[in-house]
PDB file of C-alpha atoms in Angstrom:
ATOM      1  CA  UNK A 674      -0.005  -0.004  -0.206  1.00  0.00           C
ATOM      2  CA  UNK A 675       1.376   3.370  -0.912  1.00  0.00           C
ATOM      3  CA  UNK A 676       1.972   5.566   2.002  1.00  0.00           C
ATOM      4  CA  UNK A 677       2.539   9.489   2.468  1.00  0.00           C
ATOM      5  CA  UNK A 678       6.181   9.870   3.382  1.00  0.00           C
ATOM      6  CA  UNK A 679       7.676   8.444   0.135  1.00  0.00           C
ATOM      7  CA  UNK A 680       5.612  10.749  -2.163  1.00  0.00           C
ATOM      8  CA  UNK A 681       6.148  13.488   0.143  1.00  0.00           C
ATOM      9  CA  UNK A 682       9.915  13.036  -0.456  1.00  0.00           C
ATOM     10  CA  UNK A 683       9.824  12.500  -4.212  1.00  0.00           C
ATOM     11  CA  UNK A 684       7.751  15.993  -4.170  1.00  0.00           C
ATOM     12  CA  UNK A 685       9.700  18.190  -2.310  1.00  0.00           C
ATOM     13  CA  UNK A 686      13.135  16.897  -4.238  1.00  0.00           C
ATOM     14  CA  UNK A 687      11.217  17.779  -7.117  1.00  0.00           C
ATOM     15  CA  UNK A 688      10.072  21.473  -6.683  1.00  0.00           C
ATOM     16  CA  UNK A 689      13.338  23.041  -7.640  1.00  0.00           C
ATOM     17  CA  UNK A 690      12.420  26.531  -8.341  1.00  0.00           C
ATOM     18  CA  UNK A 691      12.241  27.114  -4.531  1.00  0.00           C
ATOM     19  CA  UNK A 692      14.498  26.760  -1.863  1.00  0.00           C
ATOM     20  CA  UNK A 693      14.239  23.613   0.027  1.00  0.00           C
ATOM     21  CA  UNK A 694      12.389  24.679   3.360  1.00  0.00           C
ATOM     22  CA  UNK A 695       9.403  26.189   0.459  1.00  0.00           C
ATOM     23  CA  UNK A 696       9.483  23.314  -1.389  1.00  0.00           C
ATOM     24  CA  UNK A 697       8.738  21.025   1.693  1.00  0.00           C
ATOM     25  CA  UNK A 698       6.161  23.445   2.543  1.00  0.00           C
ATOM     26  CA  UNK A 699       4.509  23.341  -0.925  1.00  0.00           C
ATOM     27  CA  UNK A 700       4.840  19.038  -0.890  1.00  0.00           C
ATOM     28  CA  UNK A 701       2.646  19.437   2.450  1.00  0.00           C
ATOM     29  CA  UNK A 702       0.277  21.589   0.946  1.00  0.00           C
ATOM     30  CA  UNK A 703      -0.286  19.018  -1.890  1.00  0.00           C
ATOM     31  CA  UNK A 704      -0.709  16.389  -0.110  1.00  0.00           C
ATOM     32  CA  UNK A 705      -3.285  18.042   2.032  1.00  0.00           C
ATOM     33  CA  UNK A 706      -5.055  19.607  -0.785  1.00  0.00           C
ATOM     34  CA  UNK A 707      -5.166  16.122  -3.065  1.00  0.00           C
ATOM     35  CA  UNK A 708      -5.605  13.515  -0.213  1.00  0.00           C
ATOM     36  CA  UNK A 709      -6.652  15.404   3.014  1.00  0.00           C
ATOM     37  CA  UNK A 710      -3.349  14.318   4.782  1.00  0.00           C
ATOM     38  CA  UNK A 711      -1.983  16.791   7.720  1.00  0.00           C
ATOM     39  CA  UNK A 712       1.712  17.423   8.101  1.00  0.00           C
ATOM     40  CA  UNK A 713       1.262  14.877  11.031  1.00  0.00           C
ATOM     41  CA  UNK A 714       0.104  12.187   8.582  1.00  0.00           C
ATOM     42  CA  UNK A 715       2.788  12.532   6.228  1.00  0.00           C
ATOM     43  CA  UNK A 716       5.428  12.671   8.965  1.00  0.00           C
ATOM     44  CA  UNK A 717       3.773   9.134  10.452  1.00  0.00           C
ATOM     45  CA  UNK A 718       3.885   8.064   7.001  1.00  0.00           C
ATOM     46  CA  UNK A 719      -0.124   7.406   6.790  1.00  0.00           C
ATOM     47  CA  UNK A 720      -1.434   5.387   3.681  1.00  0.00           C
ATOM     48  CA  UNK A 721      -2.946   7.208   0.894  1.00  0.00           C
ATOM     49  CA  UNK A 722      -6.335   7.102   0.853  1.00  0.00           C
ATOM     50  CA  UNK A 723      -7.230   4.313  -1.509  1.00  0.00           C
ATOM     51  CA  UNK A 724     -10.374   6.243  -3.523  1.00  0.00           C
ATOM     52  CA  UNK A 725      -8.758   9.069  -4.380  1.00  0.00           C
ATOM     53  CA  UNK A 726      -7.396   9.361  -7.899  1.00  0.00           C
ATOM     54  CA  UNK A 727      -3.730  10.531  -8.191  1.00  0.00           C
ATOM     55  CA  UNK A 728      -3.254  13.917  -9.989  1.00  0.00           C
ATOM     56  CA  UNK A 729      -0.795  14.557 -12.759  1.00  0.00           C
ATOM     57  CA  UNK A 730       2.216  15.117 -10.705  1.00  0.00           C
ATOM     58  CA  UNK A 731       4.341  16.060 -13.818  1.00  0.00           C
ATOM     59  CA  UNK A 732       2.136  18.746 -14.749  1.00  0.00           C
ATOM     60  CA  UNK A 733       1.755  20.258 -11.434  1.00  0.00           C
ATOM     61  CA  UNK A 734       5.602  19.814 -10.630  1.00  0.00           C
ATOM     62  CA  UNK A 735       5.866  21.607 -13.937  1.00  0.00           C
ATOM     63  CA  UNK A 736       3.718  24.416 -13.494  1.00  0.00           C
ATOM     64  CA  UNK A 737       5.585  24.750  -9.724  1.00  0.00           C
ATOM     65  CA  UNK A 738       8.842  24.870 -11.110  1.00  0.00           C
ATOM     66  CA  UNK A 739       7.661  27.857 -13.410  1.00  0.00           C
ATOM     67  CA  UNK A 740       7.008  29.721 -10.504  1.00  0.00           C
ATOM     68  CA  UNK A 741       3.153  29.903 -10.603  1.00  0.00           C
ATOM     69  CA  UNK A 742       1.894  30.175  -7.506  1.00  0.00           C
ATOM     70  CA  UNK A 743       0.829  27.236  -5.711  1.00  0.00           C
ATOM     71  CA  UNK A 744      -2.577  28.561  -4.887  1.00  0.00           C
ATOM     72  CA  UNK A 745      -3.295  28.719  -8.292  1.00  0.00           C
ATOM     73  CA  UNK A 746      -2.028  25.497  -9.411  1.00  0.00           C
ATOM     74  CA  UNK A 747      -4.649  24.004  -6.630  1.00  0.00           C
ATOM     75  CA  UNK A 748      -7.176  26.637  -6.981  1.00  0.00           C
ATOM     76  CA  UNK A 749      -7.374  27.553  -3.523  1.00  0.00           C
ATOM     77  CA  UNK A 750      -5.721  29.185  -0.061  1.00  0.00           C
ATOM     78  CA  UNK A 751      -6.827  29.267   3.398  1.00  0.00           C
ATOM     79  CA  UNK A 752      -8.001  32.818   4.978  1.00  0.00           C
ATOM     80  CA  UNK A 753      -8.407  33.037   8.453  1.00  0.00           C
ATOM     81  CA  UNK A 754      -9.330  28.930   8.875  1.00  0.00           C
ATOM     82  CA  UNK A 755     -12.023  29.660   5.285  1.00  0.00           C
ATOM     83  CA  UNK A 756     -10.892  27.960   1.842  1.00  0.00           C
ATOM     84  CA  UNK A 757     -10.998  30.322  -0.797  1.00  0.00           C
ATOM     85  CA  UNK A 758     -11.056  29.990  -4.413  1.00  0.00           C
ATOM     86  CA  UNK A 759      -8.321  31.903  -6.475  1.00  0.00           C
ATOM     87  CA  UNK A 760      -7.262  32.773  -9.443  1.00  0.00           C
ATOM     88  CA  UNK A 761      -5.400  34.926 -11.609  1.00  0.00           C
ATOM     89  CA  UNK A 762      -8.151  37.780 -11.759  1.00  0.00           C
ATOM     90  CA  UNK A 763      -7.487  38.270  -7.800  1.00  0.00           C
ATOM     91  CA  UNK A 764      -4.770  38.772  -5.466  1.00  0.00           C
ATOM     92  CA  UNK A 765      -3.631  35.809  -3.661  1.00  0.00           C
ATOM     93  CA  UNK A 766      -4.981  37.026   0.295  1.00  0.00           C
ATOM     94  CA  UNK A 767      -1.688  37.088   2.458  1.00  0.00           C
ATOM     95  CA  UNK A 768      -1.372  36.514   6.150  1.00  0.00           C
ATOM     96  CA  UNK A 769      -0.977  40.480   6.748  1.00  0.00           C
ATOM     97  CA  UNK A 770      -4.462  40.658   5.501  1.00  0.00           C
ATOM     98  CA  UNK A 771      -5.864  38.264   7.859  1.00  0.00           C
ATOM     99  CA  UNK A 772      -4.532  41.011  10.653  1.00  0.00           C
ATOM    100  CA  UNK A 773      -6.478  43.684   9.352  1.00  0.00           C
ATOM    101  CA  UNK A 774      -9.928  41.623   9.610  1.00  0.00           C
ATOM    102  CA  UNK A 775      -8.784  40.793  13.164  1.00  0.00           C
ATOM    103  CA  UNK A 776      -8.486  44.016  14.082  1.00  0.00           C
ATOM    104  CA  UNK A 777     -11.816  44.939  12.735  1.00  0.00           C
ATOM    105  CA  UNK A 778     -13.725  41.614  14.377  1.00  0.00           C
ATOM    106  CA  UNK A 779     -11.992  42.822  17.633  1.00  0.00           C
ATOM    107  CA  UNK A 780     -13.060  46.631  17.461  1.00  0.00           C
ATOM    108  CA  UNK A 781     -16.840  45.652  16.804  1.00  0.00           C
ATOM    109  CA  UNK A 782     -16.937  42.240  18.699  1.00  0.00           C
ATOM    110  CA  UNK A 783     -19.007  43.938  21.283  1.00  0.00           C
ATOM    111  CA  UNK A 784     -21.790  45.679  18.914  1.00  0.00           C
ATOM    112  CA  UNK A 785     -25.153  44.538  19.393  1.00  0.00           C
ATOM    113  CA  UNK A 786     -26.687  46.223  16.601  1.00  0.00           C
ATOM    114  CA  UNK A 787     -26.125  46.265  12.847  1.00  0.00           C
ATOM    115  CA  UNK A 788     -22.458  47.005  11.656  1.00  0.00           C
ATOM    116  CA  UNK A 789     -22.715  48.118   8.042  1.00  0.00           C
ATOM    117  CA  UNK A 790     -19.264  47.355   6.404  1.00  0.00           C
ATOM    118  CA  UNK A 791     -18.184  48.134   2.886  1.00  0.00           C
ATOM    119  CA  UNK A 792     -14.848  46.455   1.367  1.00  0.00           C
ATOM    120  CA  UNK A 793     -13.296  48.792  -0.964  1.00  0.00           C
ATOM    121  CA  UNK A 794     -11.593  46.498  -4.119  1.00  0.00           C
ATOM    122  CA  UNK A 795     -13.071  43.108  -2.223  1.00  0.00           C
ATOM    123  CA  UNK A 796     -10.952  40.995  -5.217  1.00  0.00           C
ATOM    124  CA  UNK A 797     -11.371  37.053  -4.026  1.00  0.00           C
ATOM    125  CA  UNK A 798     -13.707  38.808  -1.068  1.00  0.00           C
ATOM    126  CA  UNK A 799     -11.619  37.181   1.519  1.00  0.00           C
ATOM    127  CA  UNK A 800     -12.099  40.332   3.632  1.00  0.00           C
ATOM    128  CA  UNK A 801     -15.808  40.601   2.949  1.00  0.00           C
ATOM    129  CA  UNK A 802     -16.822  37.037   3.227  1.00  0.00           C
ATOM    130  CA  UNK A 803     -14.643  36.446   6.500  1.00  0.00           C
ATOM    131  CA  UNK A 804     -16.218  39.891   7.955  1.00  0.00           C
ATOM    132  CA  UNK A 805     -19.906  38.283   7.257  1.00  0.00           C
ATOM    133  CA  UNK A 806     -19.021  34.837   8.650  1.00  0.00           C
ATOM    134  CA  UNK A 807     -17.360  35.821  11.854  1.00  0.00           C
ATOM    135  CA  UNK A 808     -19.046  39.015  12.637  1.00  0.00           C
ATOM    136  CA  UNK A 809     -22.748  38.148  12.767  1.00  0.00           C
ATOM    137  CA  UNK A 810     -24.119  41.699  13.448  1.00  0.00           C
ATOM    138  CA  UNK A 811     -22.032  42.734  10.100  1.00  0.00           C
ATOM    139  CA  UNK A 812     -23.966  44.157   6.791  1.00  0.00           C
ATOM    140  CA  UNK A 813     -21.324  43.757   4.327  1.00  0.00           C
ATOM    141  CA  UNK A 814     -20.917  45.119   0.974  1.00  0.00           C
ATOM    142  CA  UNK A 815     -17.923  44.325  -1.352  1.00  0.00           C
ATOM    143  CA  UNK A 816     -16.800  46.708  -4.158  1.00  0.00           C
ATOM    144  CA  UNK A 817     -14.345  46.141  -7.138  1.00  0.00           C
ATOM    145  CA  UNK A 818     -14.027  47.469 -10.631  1.00  0.00           C
ATOM    146  CA  UNK A 819     -13.239  43.671 -12.111  1.00  0.00           C
ATOM    147  CA  UNK A 820     -16.357  41.738 -13.176  1.00  0.00           C
ATOM    148  CA  UNK A 821     -13.883  38.555 -13.054  1.00  0.00           C
ATOM    149  CA  UNK A 822     -12.457  39.363  -9.666  1.00  0.00           C
ATOM    150  CA  UNK A 823     -16.653  39.879  -8.518  1.00  0.00           C
ATOM    151  CA  UNK A 824     -17.538  36.759 -10.175  1.00  0.00           C
ATOM    152  CA  UNK A 825     -15.031  34.844  -8.044  1.00  0.00           C
ATOM    153  CA  UNK A 826     -16.283  36.648  -4.811  1.00  0.00           C
ATOM    154  CA  UNK A 827     -19.384  35.843  -5.201  1.00  0.00           C
ATOM    155  CA  UNK A 828     -18.607  32.258  -5.902  1.00  0.00           C
ATOM    156  CA  UNK A 829     -16.652  31.966  -2.709  1.00  0.00           C
ATOM    157  CA  UNK A 830     -19.455  33.514  -0.696  1.00  0.00           C
ATOM    158  CA  UNK A 831     -21.702  31.184  -1.747  1.00  0.00           C
ATOM    159  CA  UNK A 832     -19.545  28.184  -0.887  1.00  0.00           C
ATOM    160  CA  UNK A 833     -19.005  29.715   2.326  1.00  0.00           C
ATOM    161  CA  UNK A 834     -22.331  30.846   3.376  1.00  0.00           C
ATOM    162  CA  UNK A 835     -21.750  34.177   3.262  1.00  0.00           C
ATOM    163  CA  UNK A 836     -24.604  37.086   3.333  1.00  0.00           C
ATOM    164  CA  UNK A 837     -22.326  39.618   0.976  1.00  0.00           C
ATOM    165  CA  UNK A 838     -24.099  41.955  -1.486  1.00  0.00           C
ATOM    166  CA  UNK A 839     -20.782  42.629  -4.189  1.00  0.00           C
ATOM    167  CA  UNK A 840     -21.225  45.470  -6.530  1.00  0.00           C
ATOM    168  CA  UNK A 841     -18.882  47.030  -9.216  1.00  0.00           C
ATOM    169  CA  UNK A 842     -17.816  50.211  -8.157  1.00  0.00           C
ATOM    170  CA  UNK A 843     -14.390  52.462  -8.559  1.00  0.00           C
ATOM    171  CA  UNK A 844     -13.389  54.203  -5.502  1.00  0.00           C
ATOM    172  CA  UNK A 845     -11.874  56.730  -7.391  1.00  0.00           C
ATOM    173  CA  UNK A 846     -14.804  57.642  -9.403  1.00  0.00           C
ATOM    174  CA  UNK A 847     -17.953  57.116  -6.855  1.00  0.00           C
ATOM    175  CA  UNK A 848     -21.416  58.461  -7.625  1.00  0.00           C
ATOM    176  CA  UNK A 849     -21.682  62.025  -6.006  1.00  0.00           C
ATOM    177  CA  UNK A 850     -24.958  61.266  -4.498  1.00  0.00           C
ATOM    178  CA  UNK A 851     -23.945  58.123  -2.909  1.00  0.00           C
ATOM    179  CA  UNK A 852     -25.770  58.006   0.261  1.00  0.00           C
ATOM    180  CA  UNK A 853     -24.905  55.459   2.188  1.00  0.00           C
ATOM    181  CA  UNK A 854     -23.450  55.741   5.417  1.00  0.00           C
ATOM    182  CA  UNK A 855     -20.780  52.727   6.743  1.00  0.00           C
ATOM    183  CA  UNK A 856     -19.111  51.782  10.290  1.00  0.00           C
ATOM    184  CA  UNK A 857     -16.602  50.350   8.799  1.00  0.00           C
ATOM    185  CA  UNK A 858     -14.658  51.490   5.559  1.00  0.00           C
ATOM    186  CA  UNK A 859     -11.459  48.670   4.764  1.00  0.00           C
ATOM    187  CA  UNK A 860      -9.668  48.493   1.661  1.00  0.00           C
ATOM    188  CA  UNK A 861      -6.234  46.631   0.687  1.00  0.00           C
ATOM    189  CA  UNK A 862      -5.975  49.028  -2.100  1.00  0.00           C
ATOM    190  CA  UNK A 863      -3.006  48.965  -5.292  1.00  0.00           C
ATOM    191  CA  UNK A 864      -0.202  50.230  -3.085  1.00  0.00           C
ATOM    192  CA  UNK A 865       2.911  48.747  -5.176  1.00  0.00           C
ATOM    193  CA  UNK A 866       4.743  51.205  -7.088  1.00  0.00           C
ATOM    194  CA  UNK A 867       5.805  50.575 -10.395  1.00  0.00           C
ATOM    195  CA  UNK A 868       9.744  51.324  -9.817  1.00  0.00           C
ATOM    196  CA  UNK A 869       9.349  48.269  -6.843  1.00  0.00           C
ATOM    197  CA  UNK A 870       8.439  45.651  -9.295  1.00  0.00           C
ATOM    198  CA  UNK A 871      12.084  44.872  -9.974  1.00  0.00           C
ATOM    199  CA  UNK A 872      12.838  43.475  -6.777  1.00  0.00           C
ATOM    200  CA  UNK A 873       9.411  41.375  -6.968  1.00  0.00           C
ATOM    201  CA  UNK A 874       9.673  37.582  -7.457  1.00  0.00           C
ATOM    202  CA  UNK A 875       8.194  36.182 -10.661  1.00  0.00           C
ATOM    203  CA  UNK A 876       5.465  34.209  -8.708  1.00  0.00           C
ATOM    204  CA  UNK A 877       3.685  37.583  -8.155  1.00  0.00           C
ATOM    205  CA  UNK A 878       4.888  39.462 -11.321  1.00  0.00           C
ATOM    206  CA  UNK A 879       3.926  36.922 -13.624  1.00  0.00           C
ATOM    207  CA  UNK A 880       0.560  35.375 -12.212  1.00  0.00           C
ATOM    208  CA  UNK A 881      -1.319  38.386  -9.767  1.00  0.00           C
ATOM    209  CA  UNK A 882      -3.151  40.990 -11.687  1.00  0.00           C
ATOM    210  CA  UNK A 883      -1.699  44.419 -12.214  1.00  0.00           C
ATOM    211  CA  UNK A 884      -4.972  46.260 -11.554  1.00  0.00           C
ATOM    212  CA  UNK A 885      -4.918  45.483  -7.772  1.00  0.00           C
ATOM    213  CA  UNK A 886      -0.707  45.087  -7.510  1.00  0.00           C
ATOM    214  CA  UNK A 887       0.628  48.600  -8.620  1.00  0.00           C
ATOM    215  CA  UNK A 888       0.293  52.232  -8.416  1.00  0.00           C
ATOM    216  CA  UNK A 889       2.121  54.675 -10.188  1.00  0.00           C
ATOM    217  CA  UNK A 890       5.312  56.340  -8.698  1.00  0.00           C
ATOM    218  CA  UNK A 891       4.036  59.948  -9.125  1.00  0.00           C
ATOM    219  CA  UNK A 892       0.670  59.279  -6.842  1.00  0.00           C
ATOM    220  CA  UNK A 893       1.412  56.292  -4.906  1.00  0.00           C
ATOM    221  CA  UNK A 894      -1.113  57.168  -2.142  1.00  0.00           C
ATOM    222  CA  UNK A 895      -4.204  58.094  -4.919  1.00  0.00           C
ATOM    223  CA  UNK A 896      -6.405  55.276  -3.286  1.00  0.00           C
ATOM    224  CA  UNK A 897      -5.335  56.389   0.200  1.00  0.00           C
ATOM    225  CA  UNK A 898      -6.918  59.669  -0.709  1.00  0.00           C
ATOM    226  CA  UNK A 899     -10.043  58.548  -2.217  1.00  0.00           C
ATOM    227  CA  UNK A 900     -10.636  56.255   0.471  1.00  0.00           C
ATOM    228  CA  UNK A 901     -10.236  58.919   3.294  1.00  0.00           C
ATOM    229  CA  UNK A 902     -11.977  61.405   1.081  1.00  0.00           C
ATOM    230  CA  UNK A 903     -14.803  58.952   1.047  1.00  0.00           C
ATOM    231  CA  UNK A 904     -15.163  58.560   4.381  1.00  0.00           C
ATOM    232  CA  UNK A 905     -15.320  61.851   5.455  1.00  0.00           C
ATOM    233  CA  UNK A 906     -18.725  62.027   3.670  1.00  0.00           C
ATOM    234  CA  UNK A 907     -19.667  58.254   4.376  1.00  0.00           C
ATOM    235  CA  UNK A 908     -17.959  56.998   7.667  1.00  0.00           C
ATOM    236  CA  UNK A 909     -20.161  57.553  10.591  1.00  0.00           C
ATOM    237  CA  UNK A 910     -18.996  59.110  13.669  1.00  0.00           C
ATOM    238  CA  UNK A 911     -18.667  55.967  15.636  1.00  0.00           C
ATOM    239  CA  UNK A 912     -16.767  54.162  12.671  1.00  0.00           C
ATOM    240  CA  UNK A 913     -13.587  53.516  11.472  1.00  0.00           C
ATOM    241  CA  UNK A 914     -11.574  53.290   8.635  1.00  0.00           C
ATOM    242  CA  UNK A 915      -9.163  50.403   7.958  1.00  0.00           C
ATOM    243  CA  UNK A 916      -6.371  50.209   5.113  1.00  0.00           C
ATOM    244  CA  UNK A 917      -3.390  47.660   4.825  1.00  0.00           C
ATOM    245  CA  UNK A 918       0.016  49.837   3.081  1.00  0.00           C
ATOM    246  CA  UNK A 919       3.146  50.256   1.531  1.00  0.00           C
ATOM    247  CA  UNK A 920       5.586  49.646   4.474  1.00  0.00           C
ATOM    248  CA  UNK A 921       7.386  52.769   2.512  1.00  0.00           C
ATOM    249  CA  UNK A 922       4.727  54.990   3.302  1.00  0.00           C
ATOM    250  CA  UNK A 923       3.582  54.510   6.591  1.00  0.00           C
ATOM    251  CA  UNK A 924       3.934  58.159   7.741  1.00  0.00           C
ATOM    252  CA  UNK A 925       2.747  59.659   4.398  1.00  0.00           C
ATOM    253  CA  UNK A 926      -0.287  57.451   4.633  1.00  0.00           C
ATOM    254  CA  UNK A 927      -1.008  58.754   8.483  1.00  0.00           C
ATOM    255  CA  UNK A 928      -0.804  62.164   6.822  1.00  0.00           C
ATOM    256  CA  UNK A 929      -3.399  61.514   4.479  1.00  0.00           C
ATOM    257  CA  UNK A 930      -5.999  60.791   7.063  1.00  0.00           C
ATOM    258  CA  UNK A 931      -4.438  63.878   9.500  1.00  0.00           C
ATOM    259  CA  UNK A 932      -5.375  66.165   7.084  1.00  0.00           C
ATOM    260  CA  UNK A 933      -8.597  64.747   6.423  1.00  0.00           C
ATOM    261  CA  UNK A 934      -9.874  65.663   9.786  1.00  0.00           C
ATOM    262  CA  UNK A 935      -9.160  61.923  11.607  1.00  0.00           C
ATOM    263  CA  UNK A 936      -7.632  62.385  14.979  1.00  0.00           C
ATOM    264  CA  UNK A 937      -7.532  58.898  16.426  1.00  0.00           C
ATOM    265  CA  UNK A 938      -5.064  57.163  14.060  1.00  0.00           C
ATOM    266  CA  UNK A 939      -2.957  54.337  14.484  1.00  0.00           C
ATOM    267  CA  UNK A 940       0.006  52.408  12.538  1.00  0.00           C
ATOM    268  CA  UNK A 941      -0.014  48.696  13.210  1.00  0.00           C
ATOM    269  CA  UNK A 942       3.455  46.995  12.103  1.00  0.00           C
ATOM    270  CA  UNK A 943       3.138  43.146  10.588  1.00  0.00           C
ATOM    271  CA  UNK A 944       4.896  40.422  12.468  1.00  0.00           C
ATOM    272  CA  UNK A 945       8.465  41.443  10.271  1.00  0.00           C
ATOM    273  CA  UNK A 946       8.236  45.007  12.226  1.00  0.00           C
ATOM    274  CA  UNK A 947       7.213  47.003   8.596  1.00  0.00           C
ATOM    275  CA  UNK A 948       4.486  49.261   8.938  1.00  0.00           C
ATOM    276  CA  UNK A 949       1.404  47.346   7.475  1.00  0.00           C
ATOM    277  CA  UNK A 950      -1.961  48.734   8.332  1.00  0.00           C
ATOM    278  CA  UNK A 951      -3.812  51.897   9.788  1.00  0.00           C
ATOM    279  CA  UNK A 952      -6.717  52.446  11.948  1.00  0.00           C
ATOM    280  CA  UNK A 953      -8.296  55.551  11.842  1.00  0.00           C
ATOM    281  CA  UNK A 954     -11.173  57.347  12.977  1.00  0.00           C
ATOM    282  CA  UNK A 955     -12.571  61.052  13.710  1.00  0.00           C
TER     283      UNK A 955
END
């Protein structure tokens, strides 16, 4: 009977486009996805499930060694404990964004009335869907400029039984007579400058959408200005705005909110000690 450890060893050895430690983690992910085997199952050399069809490992390894993200290869990723479908139409959710979501859930955990939330640039829907699932009093809307992204976000919401309203909306061109008010405005907008692309890995540059990644160097805070302007009209006085940011522009992004009348602004660092998110309230 075939067991997990020899297959794990073969896969990790043949994922050659990455450092050995990354290759081993990818091999664990593959065995988890295709066979439902956790790390402990692999390390204790449990039998492979007898009734599962073995995937085309040659094709999978070929894609990984072209540095196609493993999340695209298997079609899913885990975000806040939920499994989201991903595609080249959306950014792959990152752990840093989980921290932003947890901050919102912590801040509004004790609210008993409805909490209207808008997620600007929703992409896969990971922020919107997670808040809808884990913050029961939330009433969540997700915006994006991409129909393809919204189609995937709606699919994720259906699969995860999350009640989210999705709509096409461009934060740079919000309808002037838009009247809705929100307790939470959250956004992980494009914040990587074009000049930073040279230092980025191929698995990001070649496979994730430019539209969701990059902003022009001559106005790197354009989306934060638009979000902050939107908040001056549509954020309730008891609410807060939450944004993920470029580590290079923590102070400058904070200033964007200060200039628009926000008086309670915190910059949060990620696990690497880099400026990664901002919470702003009036």
